[in-house]
Coordinates of C-alpha atoms in Angstrom, one line a residue:
Chain A
X1499 CA -11.2 -13.3 25.1
X1500 CA -8.9 -12.9 22.2
X1501 CA -5.1 -13.3 22.1
X1502 CA -3.0 -11.0 24.1
X1503 CA -2.3 -7.7 22.4
X1504 CA 1.5 -8.1 22.6
X1505 CA 1.3 -10.9 20.0
X1506 CA -0.6 -8.8 17.6
X1507 CA 1.9 -6.0 18.1
X1508 CA 4.8 -8.4 17.5
X1509 CA 3.2 -9.7 14.3
X1510 CA 2.7 -6.1 13.1
X1511 CA 6.3 -5.3 13.9
X1512 CA 7.4 -8.3 11.9
X1513 CA 5.2 -7.3 8.9
X1514 CA 6.5 -3.7 9.1
X1515 CA 10.1 -5.0 9.1
X1516 CA 9.6 -7.2 6.2
X1517 CA 8.0 -4.3 4.3
X1518 CA 10.9 -2.0 5.2
X1519 CA 13.6 -4.4 4.2
X1520 CA 11.8 -5.1 1.0
X1521 CA 11.6 -1.4 0.2
X1522 CA 15.4 -1.2 0.7
X1523 CA 16.2 -4.4 -1.1
X1524 CA 14.0 -4.6 -4.1
X1525 CA 14.5 -2.5 -7.2
X1526 CA 11.3 -2.9 -9.1
X1527 CA 9.3 0.2 -8.5
X1528 CA 6.0 -1.7 -8.3
X1529 CA 7.3 -4.1 -5.8
X1530 CA 8.7 -1.3 -3.7
X1531 CA 5.2 0.2 -3.8
X1532 CA 3.7 -3.1 -2.6
X1533 CA 6.2 -3.0 0.3
X1534 CA 4.8 0.4 1.2
X1535 CA 1.3 -1.1 1.3
X1536 CA 2.7 -3.8 3.5
X1537 CA 4.0 -1.3 6.0
X1538 CA 0.7 0.6 6.0
X1539 CA -1.1 -2.6 6.8
X1540 CA 1.2 -3.3 9.6
X1541 CA 0.4 0.1 11.0
X1542 CA -3.3 -0.6 10.5
X1543 CA -3.0 -3.8 12.5
X1544 CA -1.4 -1.9 15.3
X1545 CA -4.2 0.7 15.3
X1546 CA -6.9 -2.0 15.5
X1547 CA -5.0 -3.8 18.3
X1548 CA -4.8 -0.7 20.4
X1549 CA -8.4 0.0 19.7
X1550 CA -9.3 -3.3 21.3
X1551 CA -6.7 -3.1 24.1
X1552 CA -7.7 0.4 25.1
X1553 CA -11.4 0.0 24.4
X1554 CA -11.5 3.0 22.1
X1555 CA -13.1 3.3 18.7
X1556 CA -10.6 6.0 17.7
X1557 CA -8.1 3.4 16.6
X1558 CA -10.5 2.0 14.0
X1559 CA -11.4 5.5 12.8
X1560 CA -7.7 6.1 12.2
X1561 CA -7.5 2.9 10.2
X1562 CA -10.4 4.2 8.1
X1563 CA -8.5 7.4 7.3
X1564 CA -5.3 5.4 6.6
X1565 CA -7.2 3.3 4.0
X1566 CA -8.5 6.5 2.2
X1567 CA -5.0 8.0 2.2
X1568 CA -3.5 4.8 1.0
X1569 CA -6.0 4.6 -1.9
X1570 CA -5.2 8.2 -2.9
X1571 CA -1.5 7.5 -2.6
X1572 CA -1.7 4.4 -4.8
X1573 CA -3.6 6.3 -7.5
X1574 CA -1.1 9.2 -7.7
X1575 CA 1.9 6.9 -7.3
X1576 CA 0.8 4.5 -10.1
X1577 CA 0.1 7.5 -12.3
X1578 CA 3.6 8.8 -11.7
X1579 CA 5.0 5.3 -12.5
X1580 CA 3.0 5.1 -15.7
X1581 CA 4.2 8.6 -16.7
X1582 CA 7.8 7.6 -16.1
X1583 CA 7.6 4.3 -17.8
X1584 CA 5.9 5.8 -20.8
X1585 CA 9.2 7.6 -21.7
X1586 CA 11.7 5.1 -20.4
X1587 CA 12.1 1.4 -21.0
X1588 CA 13.6 0.3 -17.7
X1589 CA 11.6 -1.5 -15.0
X1590 CA 13.7 -0.7 -12.0
X1591 CA 14.3 2.4 -9.8
X1592 CA 17.9 2.6 -11.1
X1593 CA 16.6 3.3 -14.6
X1594 CA 14.9 6.4 -13.4
X1595 CA 17.9 7.9 -11.6
X1596 CA 17.8 11.0 -13.7
X1597 CA 14.4 12.5 -13.2
X1598 CA 14.8 15.7 -15.3
X1599 CA 15.8 14.6 -18.7
Chain B
X127 CA 4.7 -20.0 22.8
X128 CA 1.5 -21.9 23.0
X129 CA 1.3 -21.5 26.7
X130 CA 1.7 -17.7 26.5
X131 CA -0.8 -17.6 23.6
X132 CA -3.4 -19.5 25.6
X133 CA -2.9 -17.5 28.8
X134 CA -5.8 -15.2 28.0
X135 CA -7.3 -16.7 24.9
X136 CA -9.6 -19.6 24.1
X137 CA -8.3 -22.3 21.9
X138 CA -10.2 -21.3 18.7
X139 CA -9.0 -17.7 19.1
X140 CA -5.4 -18.8 19.5
X141 CA -5.6 -21.2 16.6
X142 CA -7.2 -18.5 14.4
X143 CA -4.5 -16.0 15.3
X144 CA -1.7 -18.5 14.7
X145 CA -3.0 -19.5 11.3
X146 CA -3.7 -15.9 10.2
X147 CA -0.3 -14.8 11.4
X148 CA 1.4 -17.5 9.4
X149 CA -0.6 -16.5 6.3
X150 CA 0.4 -12.9 6.8
X151 CA 4.1 -13.6 7.3
X152 CA 4.3 -16.0 4.4
X153 CA 2.6 -13.6 2.1
X154 CA 4.8 -10.7 3.2
X155 CA 7.9 -12.8 2.6
X156 CA 6.5 -13.7 -0.8
X157 CA 6.1 -10.0 -1.7
X158 CA 9.7 -9.4 -1.0
X159 CA 11.4 -12.6 -2.2
X160 CA 9.4 -13.6 -5.3
X161 CA 11.0 -12.4 -8.5
X162 CA 7.9 -12.0 -10.7
X163 CA 5.9 -8.8 -9.8
X164 CA 2.6 -10.6 -10.6
X165 CA 3.4 -13.2 -8.0
X166 CA 4.3 -10.4 -5.6
X167 CA 0.9 -8.9 -6.0
X168 CA -0.8 -12.2 -5.4
X169 CA 1.3 -12.7 -2.2
X170 CA 0.2 -9.2 -1.1
X171 CA -3.4 -10.4 -1.5
X172 CA -2.6 -13.3 0.8
X173 CA -1.2 -10.9 3.5
X174 CA -4.2 -8.6 3.2
X175 CA -6.6 -11.5 3.7
X176 CA -4.7 -12.6 6.8
X177 CA -4.9 -9.1 8.2
X178 CA -8.6 -9.0 7.5
X179 CA -9.0 -12.2 9.5
X180 CA -7.1 -10.6 12.4
X181 CA -9.4 -7.5 12.1
X182 CA -12.5 -9.8 12.5
X183 CA -10.7 -11.4 15.4
X184 CA -10.4 -8.0 17.1
X185 CA -14.0 -6.7 16.7
X186 CA -13.3 -4.6 13.6
X187 CA -15.8 -6.2 11.2
X188 CA -16.4 -3.2 9.1
X189 CA -12.7 -2.6 8.6
X190 CA -12.2 -6.3 7.7
X191 CA -14.8 -5.9 4.9
X192 CA -13.4 -2.7 3.7
X193 CA -9.9 -4.2 3.8
X194 CA -11.0 -7.0 1.5
X195 CA -13.1 -4.7 -0.8
X196 CA -10.8 -1.8 -1.1
X197 CA -7.3 -3.3 -0.8
X198 CA -7.7 -6.6 -2.6
X199 CA -10.6 -5.6 -4.8
X200 CA -9.3 -2.2 -5.9
X201 CA -5.7 -1.5 -5.0
X202 CA -4.1 -4.8 -5.9
X203 CA -6.2 -5.0 -9.1
X204 CA -4.8 -1.5 -9.9
X205 CA -1.3 -2.9 -9.3
X206 CA -2.0 -5.8 -11.6
X207 CA -3.4 -3.5 -14.3
X208 CA -0.3 -1.4 -14.2
X209 CA 2.0 -4.5 -14.3
X210 CA 0.1 -5.8 -17.3
X211 CA -0.1 -2.4 -19.0
X212 CA 3.5 -1.6 -18.7
X213 CA 4.7 -5.1 -19.4
X214 CA 7.2 -4.9 -16.5
X215 CA 6.6 -8.4 -15.4
X216 CA 10.2 -9.3 -16.3
X217 CA 12.1 -11.2 -13.7
X218 CA 14.4 -9.2 -11.6
X219 CA 17.7 -10.5 -10.2
X220 CA 16.9 -10.1 -6.5
X221 CA 20.3 -10.9 -5.3
X222 CA 22.3 -8.6 -7.5
X223 CA 23.8 -5.6 -5.7
X224 CA 23.9 -2.2 -7.2
X225 CA 25.7 -0.7 -4.3
X226 CA 28.1 -2.9 -2.5
X227 CA 26.7 -4.2 0.8
X228 CA 23.3 -2.6 0.3
X229 CA 21.4 -5.8 1.1
X230 CA 23.4 -6.5 4.2
X231 CA 22.9 -3.0 5.5
X232 CA 19.1 -3.2 4.7
X233 CA 18.7 -6.5 6.6
X234 CA 20.7 -5.3 9.6
X235 CA 18.6 -2.1 9.7
X236 CA 15.4 -4.1 9.5
X237 CA 16.5 -6.4 12.3
X238 CA 17.2 -3.3 14.4
X239 CA 13.8 -1.9 13.7
X240 CA 12.2 -5.2 14.5
X241 CA 14.0 -5.5 17.9
X242 CA 13.1 -2.0 18.8
X243 CA 9.4 -2.2 17.9
X244 CA 9.1 -5.6 19.6
X245 CA 10.7 -4.2 22.8
X246 CA 8.3 -1.3 22.7
X247 CA 5.4 -3.6 22.1
X248 CA 6.1 -5.7 25.2
X249 CA 6.5 -2.8 27.6
X250 CA 3.9 -0.6 29.1
X251 CA 2.4 1.8 26.5
X252 CA -0.7 3.2 28.0
X253 CA -0.2 6.8 28.9
X254 CA -2.5 9.8 29.2
X255 CA -6.2 10.0 28.8
X256 CA -8.4 8.2 26.4
X257 CA -9.6 9.8 23.2
X258 CA -13.1 11.3 23.0
X259 CA -14.1 9.0 20.2
X260 CA -16.1 6.6 22.4
X261 CA -15.7 3.1 23.6
X262 CA -15.3 0.1 21.4
X263 CA -17.3 -2.3 23.5
X264 CA -20.9 -1.7 24.5
X265 CA -24.3 -1.7 22.9
X266 CA -24.7 -1.4 19.1
X267 CA -22.9 -2.8 16.2
X268 CA -19.4 -2.0 15.1
X269 CA -20.6 -0.2 12.0
X270 CA -23.0 2.0 14.0
X271 CA -20.3 3.0 16.5
X272 CA -17.7 3.6 13.8
X273 CA -20.2 5.7 11.7
X274 CA -21.3 7.7 14.6
X275 CA -17.7 8.5 15.5
X276 CA -16.8 9.5 12.0
X277 CA -19.8 11.7 11.4
X278 CA -19.6 13.5 14.7
X279 CA -16.2 13.6 16.3
X280 CA -14.2 13.2 13.1
X281 CA -16.5 15.0 10.7
X282 CA -13.9 17.7 9.7
X283 CA -11.1 15.1 8.9
X284 CA -13.7 13.1 7.0
X285 CA -14.5 16.2 4.8
X286 CA -10.8 16.9 4.3
X287 CA -10.4 13.3 3.2
X288 CA -13.0 13.8 0.5
X289 CA -11.0 16.8 -0.7
X290 CA -7.9 14.7 -0.7
X291 CA -9.6 12.1 -2.9
X292 CA -10.7 14.8 -5.4
X293 CA -7.1 16.1 -5.5
X294 CA -5.8 12.6 -6.1
X295 CA -8.3 12.1 -9.0
X296 CA -7.3 15.3 -10.6
X297 CA -3.6 14.5 -10.1
X298 CA -4.1 11.1 -11.7
X299 CA -5.8 12.6 -14.7
X300 CA -3.1 15.2 -15.2
X301 CA -0.4 12.6 -14.9
X302 CA -2.1 10.1 -17.3
X303 CA -2.6 12.8 -19.9
X304 CA -0.3 12.7 -22.9
X305 CA 2.0 15.7 -23.2
X306 CA 0.6 16.8 -26.5
X307 CA -3.0 17.2 -25.3
X308 CA -2.8 20.7 -23.7
X309 CA -6.4 21.6 -23.7
X310 CA -7.7 18.2 -23.0
X311 CA -9.2 17.8 -26.5
X312 CA -8.4 15.0 -29.0
X313 CA -4.9 14.8 -30.5
X314 CA -4.3 17.2 -33.4
X315 CA -5.6 16.0 -36.7
X316 CA -7.7 13.2 -35.2
X317 CA -11.1 15.0 -35.5
X318 CA -10.9 15.9 -39.2
X319 CA -8.5 13.2 -40.2
X320 CA -5.9 15.7 -41.1
X321 CA -2.2 15.2 -40.8
X322 CA -0.8 18.1 -38.9
X323 CA 2.8 18.8 -39.7
X324 CA 5.1 18.7 -36.7
X325 CA 6.9 21.9 -36.4
X326 CA 10.6 21.5 -35.7
X327 CA 10.5 24.2 -33.0
X328 CA 8.0 22.2 -31.0
X329 CA 9.8 19.0 -31.6
X330 CA 13.0 20.3 -30.0
X331 CA 11.4 21.0 -26.7
X332 CA 10.6 18.0 -24.6
X333 CA 9.0 16.0 -27.4
X334 CA 9.9 12.3 -27.2
X335 CA 8.7 8.9 -28.0
X336 CA 5.3 9.5 -26.5
X337 CA 4.6 12.3 -28.8
X338 CA 5.8 10.4 -31.8
X339 CA 3.6 7.6 -30.7
X340 CA 0.6 9.9 -30.5
X341 CA 1.4 11.3 -34.0
X342 CA 1.5 7.8 -35.3
X343 CA -1.9 7.1 -33.9
X344 CA -3.3 10.4 -35.3
X345 CA -2.0 9.4 -38.7
X346 CA -3.5 5.9 -38.4
X347 CA -6.9 7.4 -37.7

């Protein structure tokens, strides 16, 4: 028997919080993107935990879809970042505060 | 803490969980606190491996493998590619405030979210009926059950997902294209080695360093 589900949920909450604070605190666009991945992974951990706690494979299927959507999001997001950085020199989100220019 | 951990778990399970949890949290803190973006990406790999261990611990073997292959094998490598390609691995002053008090507000908000989610996680959460996806335990392997569920109950979302991936690929190609290549062909003058004069009318509208760059390349060829 594995560890109680509450501990997994607490860990997932901690990871989500770290990701959220990082998204608010950091200013490098790529690091902000990594923090989004962190939050997605915390949500995935929650899904898997509930799949085990409720004896339901649906939670794992949800994680599967989250993975696919995260991959698509990363591809488009990094494409946008490359397109922005090609015309600007700055590395932080503050350098791109004027989007139409 | 150890007593509560061991209330329902065997000692190896508890030790595995504790080690993986420490790895996850240290990696996550590294993503946020380390200045160099390359080190942030490597810390993210650490967290993802820890989460994969926790997936195995909770009977999600297929998802653990996919986590390692897709996340650390593809997504983080993509991050590193972009970091190297753009040369943005400059160090950032983490503690410098743009808006006054932004960091403090962010940390306070984060602690509020943490308290809220932890409170929710420790109360009763099971309501309503189970989903129709099928049980997690029972005969058969994890991959077989997951595959059967995806290709029967969740077939339509699965197909929609494939459409989403195609849209993402097309979007990435459109975003990565240089602005001058309107019909997707080679840049002007590249094929015949001709220098195409840049008309001043076209130069006034939205042309910038990228286009000049491209013209330079065309001349070089």
